Amino acid sequence: KIQDGCSGRCPYCIIPSLRGPSRSRDAAEILDEAARAVRAGVKELVLTGIETGAYNRMPLGELAARVAAVPGVERIRLGSLDPACVTTALAARLSALPNFMPHFHLSLQSGSDSVLRRMRRPYDSAGAQRAIDRLRDAFPDLMLSADVISGFPGETEEDFEETMDVVRKVRYDSAFTFIYSKRTGTPAASMEEQVPEDVIKARFDRLLKEVQKISAEKAGALTGQTLPVLIEEQNEQDA
């Protein structure tokens, strides 16, 4: 964990009031923890946090490069990223690391600009697409996953279809799909135009079905290929 807390103002999220503002760990402390993990037998490290892209002790790509250079680290990856923090420089720096895994998880939330504005997200659908394009330019074998919420207050059928259009266009390898639910203490809980629960559930079911269909197609395309894997655990009977 390289960072904790969040300085965002997303009206559906309770994290800022529970965890406080964003704060980043010292790089030397992170590198020491990475070295200790390797000595304990860990081979893959994930740099993560509440808002991973908000790390500010040094450029995130540089921190990843330093951790990747720790002797014994076979694989490194990043936790969830806000599309707004995915710069050309970050993508280029990470793609130069031989042990960096080409998988990114983006906090998309919605493909509708009007919903993103109500969510106070720091990007629009075009900005999210630019982030994806930067990653695809840097990583030919890129794999993408995302968070997507259905039923945020005020979401219309048109808004939801815009999200579906993005899912179909990007073709995420996987996605974490969520049904919007009220959180006590969040501004969204008292917003007008709350979407009826049955409508939210119906949209969620359509979204999940589309995501699963695309994911199965992407996985099916690997049939017949031989790929390297990292064994995390081995049963004694298989040794």
PDB file of C-alpha atoms in Angstrom:
ATOM      1  CA  LYS A   1       0.000   0.000   0.000  1.00  0.00           C
ATOM      2  CA  ILE A   2       1.650   3.198  -1.172  1.00  0.00           C
ATOM      3  CA  GLN A   3      -1.117   5.664  -0.366  1.00  0.00           C
ATOM      4  CA  ASP A   4      -4.176   6.057   1.836  1.00  0.00           C
ATOM      5  CA  GLY A   5      -7.163   8.396   2.061  1.00  0.00           C
ATOM      6  CA  CYS A   6      -8.802  10.393  -0.690  1.00  0.00           C
ATOM      7  CA  SER A   7      -9.203  14.073  -1.469  1.00  0.00           C
ATOM      8  CA  GLY A   8     -11.975  13.512  -4.001  1.00  0.00           C
ATOM      9  CA  ARG A   9     -15.552  14.728  -3.644  1.00  0.00           C
ATOM     10  CA  CYS A  10     -17.501  11.904  -5.271  1.00  0.00           C
ATOM     11  CA  PRO A  11     -20.983  12.246  -3.725  1.00  0.00           C
ATOM     12  CA  TYR A  12     -21.604   8.497  -3.500  1.00  0.00           C
ATOM     13  CA  CYS A  13     -18.446   7.702  -1.513  1.00  0.00           C
ATOM     14  CA  ILE A  14     -17.941   7.735   2.243  1.00  0.00           C
ATOM     15  CA  ILE A  15     -14.172   7.065   2.148  1.00  0.00           C
ATOM     16  CA  PRO A  16     -12.918  10.692   2.521  1.00  0.00           C
ATOM     17  CA  SER A  17     -14.825  11.143   5.772  1.00  0.00           C
ATOM     18  CA  LEU A  18     -13.591   7.774   7.100  1.00  0.00           C
ATOM     19  CA  ARG A  19      -9.985   7.722   5.865  1.00  0.00           C
ATOM     20  CA  GLY A  20      -9.213  11.445   5.625  1.00  0.00           C
ATOM     21  CA  PRO A  21      -7.407  13.267   2.798  1.00  0.00           C
ATOM     22  CA  SER A  22      -4.927  11.610   0.461  1.00  0.00           C
ATOM     23  CA  ARG A  23      -1.468  10.988   1.869  1.00  0.00           C
ATOM     24  CA  SER A  24       1.472   9.108   0.399  1.00  0.00           C
ATOM     25  CA  ARG A  25       4.055   6.851   2.034  1.00  0.00           C
ATOM     26  CA  ASP A  26       7.764   7.550   1.853  1.00  0.00           C
ATOM     27  CA  ALA A  27       9.397   5.781  -1.094  1.00  0.00           C
ATOM     28  CA  ALA A  28      12.218   4.368   1.050  1.00  0.00           C
ATOM     29  CA  GLU A  29       9.655   2.738   3.333  1.00  0.00           C
ATOM     30  CA  ILE A  30       7.860   1.209   0.341  1.00  0.00           C
ATOM     31  CA  LEU A  31      11.108  -0.156  -1.101  1.00  0.00           C
ATOM     32  CA  ASP A  32      12.053  -1.649   2.267  1.00  0.00           C
ATOM     33  CA  GLU A  33       8.676  -3.381   2.477  1.00  0.00           C
ATOM     34  CA  ALA A  34       9.095  -4.681  -1.076  1.00  0.00           C
ATOM     35  CA  ALA A  35      12.494  -6.150  -0.231  1.00  0.00           C
ATOM     36  CA  ARG A  36      11.104  -7.802   2.911  1.00  0.00           C
ATOM     37  CA  ALA A  37       8.236  -9.280   0.897  1.00  0.00           C
ATOM     38  CA  VAL A  38      10.652 -10.784  -1.617  1.00  0.00           C
ATOM     39  CA  ARG A  39      12.749 -12.298   1.168  1.00  0.00           C
ATOM     40  CA  ALA A  40       9.542 -13.888   2.475  1.00  0.00           C
ATOM     41  CA  GLY A  41       8.982 -15.561  -0.893  1.00  0.00           C
ATOM     42  CA  VAL A  42       6.663 -13.073  -2.616  1.00  0.00           C
ATOM     43  CA  LYS A  43       7.245 -12.844  -6.375  1.00  0.00           C
ATOM     44  CA  GLU A  44       4.515 -10.426  -7.493  1.00  0.00           C
ATOM     45  CA  LEU A  45       3.890  -7.002  -5.970  1.00  0.00           C
ATOM     46  CA  VAL A  46       0.892  -4.712  -6.477  1.00  0.00           C
ATOM     47  CA  LEU A  47       1.293  -1.010  -5.726  1.00  0.00           C
ATOM     48  CA  THR A  48      -2.104   0.022  -4.460  1.00  0.00           C
ATOM     49  CA  GLY A  49      -4.026   2.461  -2.287  1.00  0.00           C
ATOM     50  CA  ILE A  50      -7.388   4.135  -1.854  1.00  0.00           C
ATOM     51  CA  GLU A  51      -6.413   6.475  -4.701  1.00  0.00           C
ATOM     52  CA  THR A  52      -3.272   4.910  -6.178  1.00  0.00           C
ATOM     53  CA  GLY A  53      -2.779   7.585  -8.826  1.00  0.00           C
ATOM     54  CA  ALA A  54      -2.658  10.301  -6.154  1.00  0.00           C
ATOM     55  CA  TYR A  55       0.774   9.134  -4.957  1.00  0.00           C
ATOM     56  CA  ASN A  56       2.877  12.309  -4.798  1.00  0.00           C
ATOM     57  CA  ARG A  57       6.258  11.610  -3.218  1.00  0.00           C
ATOM     58  CA  MET A  58       7.628  11.103  -6.728  1.00  0.00           C
ATOM     59  CA  PRO A  59       6.145  10.316 -10.165  1.00  0.00           C
ATOM     60  CA  LEU A  60       4.168   7.088  -9.913  1.00  0.00           C
ATOM     61  CA  GLY A  61       6.054   5.598 -12.863  1.00  0.00           C
ATOM     62  CA  GLU A  62       9.380   6.240 -11.150  1.00  0.00           C
ATOM     63  CA  LEU A  63       8.201   4.591  -7.943  1.00  0.00           C
ATOM     64  CA  ALA A  64       7.039   1.566  -9.939  1.00  0.00           C
ATOM     65  CA  ALA A  65      10.438   1.418 -11.669  1.00  0.00           C
ATOM     66  CA  ARG A  66      12.258   1.442  -8.334  1.00  0.00           C
ATOM     67  CA  VAL A  67      10.085  -1.313  -6.909  1.00  0.00           C
ATOM     68  CA  ALA A  68      10.418  -3.320 -10.132  1.00  0.00           C
ATOM     69  CA  ALA A  69      14.213  -3.125  -9.751  1.00  0.00           C
ATOM     70  CA  VAL A  70      14.181  -4.729  -6.289  1.00  0.00           C
ATOM     71  CA  PRO A  71      16.068  -8.030  -6.723  1.00  0.00           C
ATOM     72  CA  GLY A  72      13.677 -10.957  -6.836  1.00  0.00           C
ATOM     73  CA  VAL A  73      10.569  -9.080  -7.985  1.00  0.00           C
ATOM     74  CA  GLU A  74       9.287 -11.160 -10.892  1.00  0.00           C
ATOM     75  CA  ARG A  75       6.079  -9.242 -11.505  1.00  0.00           C
ATOM     76  CA  ILE A  76       4.729  -5.825 -10.604  1.00  0.00           C
ATOM     77  CA  ARG A  77       1.406  -4.171 -11.298  1.00  0.00           C
ATOM     78  CA  LEU A  78      -0.647  -1.196 -10.182  1.00  0.00           C
ATOM     79  CA  GLY A  79      -3.925  -1.082  -8.313  1.00  0.00           C
ATOM     80  CA  SER A  80      -6.998   0.798  -9.519  1.00  0.00           C
ATOM     81  CA  LEU A  81      -6.307   4.076 -11.330  1.00  0.00           C
ATOM     82  CA  ASP A  82      -8.441   7.114 -12.060  1.00  0.00           C
ATOM     83  CA  PRO A  83      -8.392   7.648 -15.867  1.00  0.00           C
ATOM     84  CA  ALA A  84      -7.382  11.282 -15.259  1.00  0.00           C
ATOM     85  CA  CYS A  85      -3.986  10.219 -13.898  1.00  0.00           C
ATOM     86  CA  VAL A  86      -3.045   8.068 -16.894  1.00  0.00           C
ATOM     87  CA  THR A  87      -0.577  10.252 -18.787  1.00  0.00           C
ATOM     88  CA  THR A  88       1.542   9.438 -21.823  1.00  0.00           C
ATOM     89  CA  ALA A  89       4.633   9.709 -19.617  1.00  0.00           C
ATOM     90  CA  LEU A  90       3.258   7.211 -17.085  1.00  0.00           C
ATOM     91  CA  ALA A  91       2.300   4.712 -19.777  1.00  0.00           C
ATOM     92  CA  ALA A  92       5.732   5.011 -21.428  1.00  0.00           C
ATOM     93  CA  ARG A  93       7.628   4.610 -18.149  1.00  0.00           C
ATOM     94  CA  LEU A  94       5.680   1.516 -17.150  1.00  0.00           C
ATOM     95  CA  SER A  95       5.911  -0.125 -20.577  1.00  0.00           C
ATOM     96  CA  ALA A  96       9.708   0.070 -20.341  1.00  0.00           C
ATOM     97  CA  LEU A  97       9.736  -2.187 -17.267  1.00  0.00           C
ATOM     98  CA  PRO A  98      10.260  -5.837 -18.339  1.00  0.00           C
ATOM     99  CA  ASN A  99       8.480  -7.235 -15.272  1.00  0.00           C
ATOM    100  CA  PHE A 100       5.477  -4.902 -15.347  1.00  0.00           C
ATOM    101  CA  MET A 101       2.237  -6.754 -16.045  1.00  0.00           C
ATOM    102  CA  PRO A 102       0.186  -5.109 -18.850  1.00  0.00           C
ATOM    103  CA  HIS A 103      -3.076  -5.039 -16.908  1.00  0.00           C
ATOM    104  CA  PHE A 104      -4.786  -1.841 -15.756  1.00  0.00           C
ATOM    105  CA  HIS A 105      -7.919  -1.384 -13.716  1.00  0.00           C
ATOM    106  CA  LEU A 106      -9.643   1.941 -14.343  1.00  0.00           C
ATOM    107  CA  SER A 107     -12.316   3.528 -12.166  1.00  0.00           C
ATOM    108  CA  LEU A 108     -14.659   4.337 -15.033  1.00  0.00           C
ATOM    109  CA  GLN A 109     -17.970   4.363 -13.064  1.00  0.00           C
ATOM    110  CA  SER A 110     -20.068   5.567 -16.027  1.00  0.00           C
ATOM    111  CA  GLY A 111     -19.839   6.220 -19.749  1.00  0.00           C
ATOM    112  CA  SER A 112     -22.289   9.118 -19.573  1.00  0.00           C
ATOM    113  CA  ASP A 113     -20.854  12.627 -19.293  1.00  0.00           C
ATOM    114  CA  SER A 114     -23.907  13.919 -17.458  1.00  0.00           C
ATOM    115  CA  VAL A 115     -23.609  11.135 -14.857  1.00  0.00           C
ATOM    116  CA  LEU A 116     -19.856  11.702 -14.524  1.00  0.00           C
ATOM    117  CA  ARG A 117     -20.500  15.380 -13.840  1.00  0.00           C
ATOM    118  CA  ARG A 118     -23.025  14.533 -11.127  1.00  0.00           C
ATOM    119  CA  MET A 119     -20.508  12.096  -9.695  1.00  0.00           C
ATOM    120  CA  ARG A 120     -17.905  14.897  -9.722  1.00  0.00           C
ATOM    121  CA  ARG A 121     -15.438  12.662 -11.491  1.00  0.00           C
ATOM    122  CA  PRO A 122     -12.338  14.525 -12.799  1.00  0.00           C
ATOM    123  CA  TYR A 123     -12.762  13.303 -16.394  1.00  0.00           C
ATOM    124  CA  ASP A 124     -15.410  12.840 -19.060  1.00  0.00           C
ATOM    125  CA  SER A 125     -15.991   9.901 -21.381  1.00  0.00           C
ATOM    126  CA  ALA A 126     -13.601  11.350 -23.967  1.00  0.00           C
ATOM    127  CA  GLY A 127     -10.918  11.741 -21.309  1.00  0.00           C
ATOM    128  CA  ALA A 128     -11.370   8.141 -20.219  1.00  0.00           C
ATOM    129  CA  GLN A 129     -11.020   7.024 -23.833  1.00  0.00           C
ATOM    130  CA  ARG A 130      -7.823   9.058 -24.230  1.00  0.00           C
ATOM    131  CA  ALA A 131      -6.381   7.301 -21.179  1.00  0.00           C
ATOM    132  CA  ILE A 132      -7.228   3.929 -22.706  1.00  0.00           C
ATOM    133  CA  ASP A 133      -5.687   4.947 -26.041  1.00  0.00           C
ATOM    134  CA  ARG A 134      -2.455   5.953 -24.270  1.00  0.00           C
ATOM    135  CA  LEU A 135      -2.280   2.568 -22.592  1.00  0.00           C
ATOM    136  CA  ARG A 136      -2.996   0.675 -25.796  1.00  0.00           C
ATOM    137  CA  ASP A 137      -0.303   2.643 -27.632  1.00  0.00           C
ATOM    138  CA  ALA A 138       2.208   1.677 -24.946  1.00  0.00           C
ATOM    139  CA  PHE A 139       1.086  -1.918 -24.341  1.00  0.00           C
ATOM    140  CA  PRO A 140       0.260  -4.012 -27.439  1.00  0.00           C
ATOM    141  CA  ASP A 141      -0.978  -6.864 -25.210  1.00  0.00           C
ATOM    142  CA  LEU A 142      -2.952  -4.618 -22.869  1.00  0.00           C
ATOM    143  CA  MET A 143      -5.661  -6.081 -20.655  1.00  0.00           C
ATOM    144  CA  LEU A 144      -8.252  -3.751 -19.131  1.00  0.00           C
ATOM    145  CA  SER A 145     -10.766  -3.996 -16.340  1.00  0.00           C
ATOM    146  CA  ALA A 146     -13.012  -1.317 -14.875  1.00  0.00           C
ATOM    147  CA  ASP A 147     -15.511  -0.339 -12.200  1.00  0.00           C
ATOM    148  CA  VAL A 148     -18.989   0.494 -13.496  1.00  0.00           C
ATOM    149  CA  ILE A 149     -22.000   1.662 -11.457  1.00  0.00           C
ATOM    150  CA  SER A 150     -25.577   1.363 -12.660  1.00  0.00           C
ATOM    151  CA  GLY A 151     -28.433   3.442 -11.277  1.00  0.00           C
ATOM    152  CA  PHE A 152     -26.687   6.545  -9.939  1.00  0.00           C
ATOM    153  CA  PRO A 153     -29.298   9.210  -9.038  1.00  0.00           C
ATOM    154  CA  GLY A 154     -30.578  10.937 -12.153  1.00  0.00           C
ATOM    155  CA  GLU A 155     -29.312   8.246 -14.539  1.00  0.00           C
ATOM    156  CA  THR A 156     -31.660   8.050 -17.505  1.00  0.00           C
ATOM    157  CA  GLU A 157     -32.045   5.206 -19.949  1.00  0.00           C
ATOM    158  CA  GLU A 158     -30.045   7.288 -22.426  1.00  0.00           C
ATOM    159  CA  ASP A 159     -27.258   7.710 -19.848  1.00  0.00           C
ATOM    160  CA  PHE A 160     -27.198   3.988 -19.230  1.00  0.00           C
ATOM    161  CA  GLU A 161     -27.050   3.218 -22.951  1.00  0.00           C
ATOM    162  CA  GLU A 162     -24.030   5.528 -23.230  1.00  0.00           C
ATOM    163  CA  THR A 163     -22.323   3.399 -20.598  1.00  0.00           C
ATOM    164  CA  MET A 164     -23.239   0.249 -22.502  1.00  0.00           C
ATOM    165  CA  ASP A 165     -21.829   1.795 -25.682  1.00  0.00           C
ATOM    166  CA  VAL A 166     -18.497   2.430 -23.929  1.00  0.00           C
ATOM    167  CA  VAL A 167     -18.377  -1.137 -22.605  1.00  0.00           C
ATOM    168  CA  ARG A 168     -19.008  -2.495 -26.091  1.00  0.00           C
ATOM    169  CA  LYS A 169     -16.467  -0.168 -27.705  1.00  0.00           C
ATOM    170  CA  VAL A 170     -13.635  -0.681 -25.225  1.00  0.00           C
ATOM    171  CA  ARG A 171     -14.320  -4.398 -24.726  1.00  0.00           C
ATOM    172  CA  TYR A 172     -12.955  -4.682 -21.208  1.00  0.00           C
ATOM    173  CA  ASP A 173     -11.427  -8.037 -20.370  1.00  0.00           C
ATOM    174  CA  SER A 174     -13.415  -7.910 -17.148  1.00  0.00           C
ATOM    175  CA  ALA A 175     -15.401  -5.380 -15.154  1.00  0.00           C
ATOM    176  CA  PHE A 176     -16.598  -4.978 -11.602  1.00  0.00           C
ATOM    177  CA  THR A 177     -20.233  -4.010 -11.966  1.00  0.00           C
ATOM    178  CA  PHE A 178     -22.075  -2.416  -9.077  1.00  0.00           C
ATOM    179  CA  ILE A 179     -25.651  -1.534  -8.241  1.00  0.00           C
ATOM    180  CA  TYR A 180     -25.821   1.996  -6.834  1.00  0.00           C
ATOM    181  CA  SER A 181     -26.956   1.959  -3.225  1.00  0.00           C
ATOM    182  CA  LYS A 182     -27.392   4.789  -0.750  1.00  0.00           C
ATOM    183  CA  ARG A 183     -24.642   5.328   1.798  1.00  0.00           C
ATOM    184  CA  THR A 184     -25.650   7.204   4.925  1.00  0.00           C
ATOM    185  CA  GLY A 185     -23.715  10.440   5.195  1.00  0.00           C
ATOM    186  CA  THR A 186     -23.060  10.843   1.466  1.00  0.00           C
ATOM    187  CA  PRO A 187     -24.552  13.684  -0.606  1.00  0.00           C
ATOM    188  CA  ALA A 188     -25.879  11.211  -3.184  1.00  0.00           C
ATOM    189  CA  ALA A 189     -28.156   9.634  -0.584  1.00  0.00           C
ATOM    190  CA  SER A 190     -30.279  12.791  -0.483  1.00  0.00           C
ATOM    191  CA  MET A 191     -30.131  13.607  -4.196  1.00  0.00           C
ATOM    192  CA  GLU A 192     -33.368  13.945  -6.088  1.00  0.00           C
ATOM    193  CA  GLU A 193     -34.221  11.631  -8.987  1.00  0.00           C
ATOM    194  CA  GLN A 194     -33.307   8.415  -7.186  1.00  0.00           C
ATOM    195  CA  VAL A 195     -33.665   5.604  -9.729  1.00  0.00           C
ATOM    196  CA  PRO A 196     -36.241   2.938  -8.731  1.00  0.00           C
ATOM    197  CA  GLU A 197     -34.629  -0.248  -7.452  1.00  0.00           C
ATOM    198  CA  ASP A 198     -36.274  -2.457 -10.062  1.00  0.00           C
ATOM    199  CA  VAL A 199     -34.931  -0.226 -12.852  1.00  0.00           C
ATOM    200  CA  ILE A 200     -31.444  -0.269 -11.345  1.00  0.00           C
ATOM    201  CA  LYS A 201     -31.525  -4.063 -11.070  1.00  0.00           C
ATOM    202  CA  ALA A 202     -32.700  -4.461 -14.665  1.00  0.00           C
ATOM    203  CA  ARG A 203     -29.910  -2.209 -15.917  1.00  0.00           C
ATOM    204  CA  PHE A 204     -27.356  -4.016 -13.795  1.00  0.00           C
ATOM    205  CA  ASP A 205     -28.452  -7.372 -15.227  1.00  0.00           C
ATOM    206  CA  ARG A 206     -28.068  -6.059 -18.789  1.00  0.00           C
ATOM    207  CA  LEU A 207     -24.670  -4.581 -17.989  1.00  0.00           C
ATOM    208  CA  LEU A 208     -23.423  -7.748 -16.297  1.00  0.00           C
ATOM    209  CA  LYS A 209     -24.611  -9.914 -19.182  1.00  0.00           C
ATOM    210  CA  GLU A 210     -22.754  -7.754 -21.718  1.00  0.00           C
ATOM    211  CA  VAL A 211     -19.574  -7.704 -19.625  1.00  0.00           C
ATOM    212  CA  GLN A 212     -19.637 -11.480 -19.177  1.00  0.00           C
ATOM    213  CA  LYS A 213     -20.223 -12.005 -22.913  1.00  0.00           C
ATOM    214  CA  ILE A 214     -17.230  -9.846 -23.871  1.00  0.00           C
ATOM    215  CA  SER A 215     -15.043 -11.370 -21.164  1.00  0.00           C
ATOM    216  CA  ALA A 216     -15.817 -14.873 -22.412  1.00  0.00           C
ATOM    217  CA  GLU A 217     -14.994 -13.857 -25.982  1.00  0.00           C
ATOM    218  CA  LYS A 218     -11.683 -12.292 -24.934  1.00  0.00           C
ATOM    219  CA  ALA A 219     -10.741 -15.354 -22.886  1.00  0.00           C
ATOM    220  CA  GLY A 220     -11.823 -17.662 -25.700  1.00  0.00           C
ATOM    221  CA  ALA A 221      -9.427 -15.935 -28.072  1.00  0.00           C
ATOM    222  CA  LEU A 222      -6.548 -17.331 -26.000  1.00  0.00           C
ATOM    223  CA  THR A 223      -7.580 -20.931 -26.655  1.00  0.00           C
ATOM    224  CA  GLY A 224      -4.635 -22.965 -27.920  1.00  0.00           C
ATOM    225  CA  GLN A 225      -1.969 -20.534 -26.733  1.00  0.00           C
ATOM    226  CA  THR A 226       0.769 -21.379 -24.269  1.00  0.00           C
ATOM    227  CA  LEU A 227       1.319 -18.618 -21.731  1.00  0.00           C
ATOM    228  CA  PRO A 228       3.616 -18.198 -18.712  1.00  0.00           C
ATOM    229  CA  VAL A 229       1.926 -18.280 -15.326  1.00  0.00           C
ATOM    230  CA  LEU A 230       3.036 -17.534 -11.787  1.00  0.00           C
ATOM    231  CA  ILE A 231       2.281 -20.375  -9.379  1.00  0.00           C
ATOM    232  CA  GLU A 232       1.064 -18.843  -6.130  1.00  0.00           C
ATOM    233  CA  GLU A 233       0.367 -22.024  -4.195  1.00  0.00           C
ATOM    234  CA  GLN A 234       1.025 -25.711  -4.684  1.00  0.00           C
ATOM    235  CA  ASN A 235      -0.668 -28.597  -2.930  1.00  0.00           C
ATOM    236  CA  GLU A 236       1.658 -31.213  -1.485  1.00  0.00           C
ATOM    237  CA  GLN A 237      -0.066 -33.935  -3.500  1.00  0.00           C
ATOM    238  CA  ASP A 238       0.796 -32.063  -6.714  1.00  0.00           C
ATOM    239  CA  ALA A 239       4.430 -31.446  -5.766  1.00  0.00           C
TER     240      ALA A 239
END
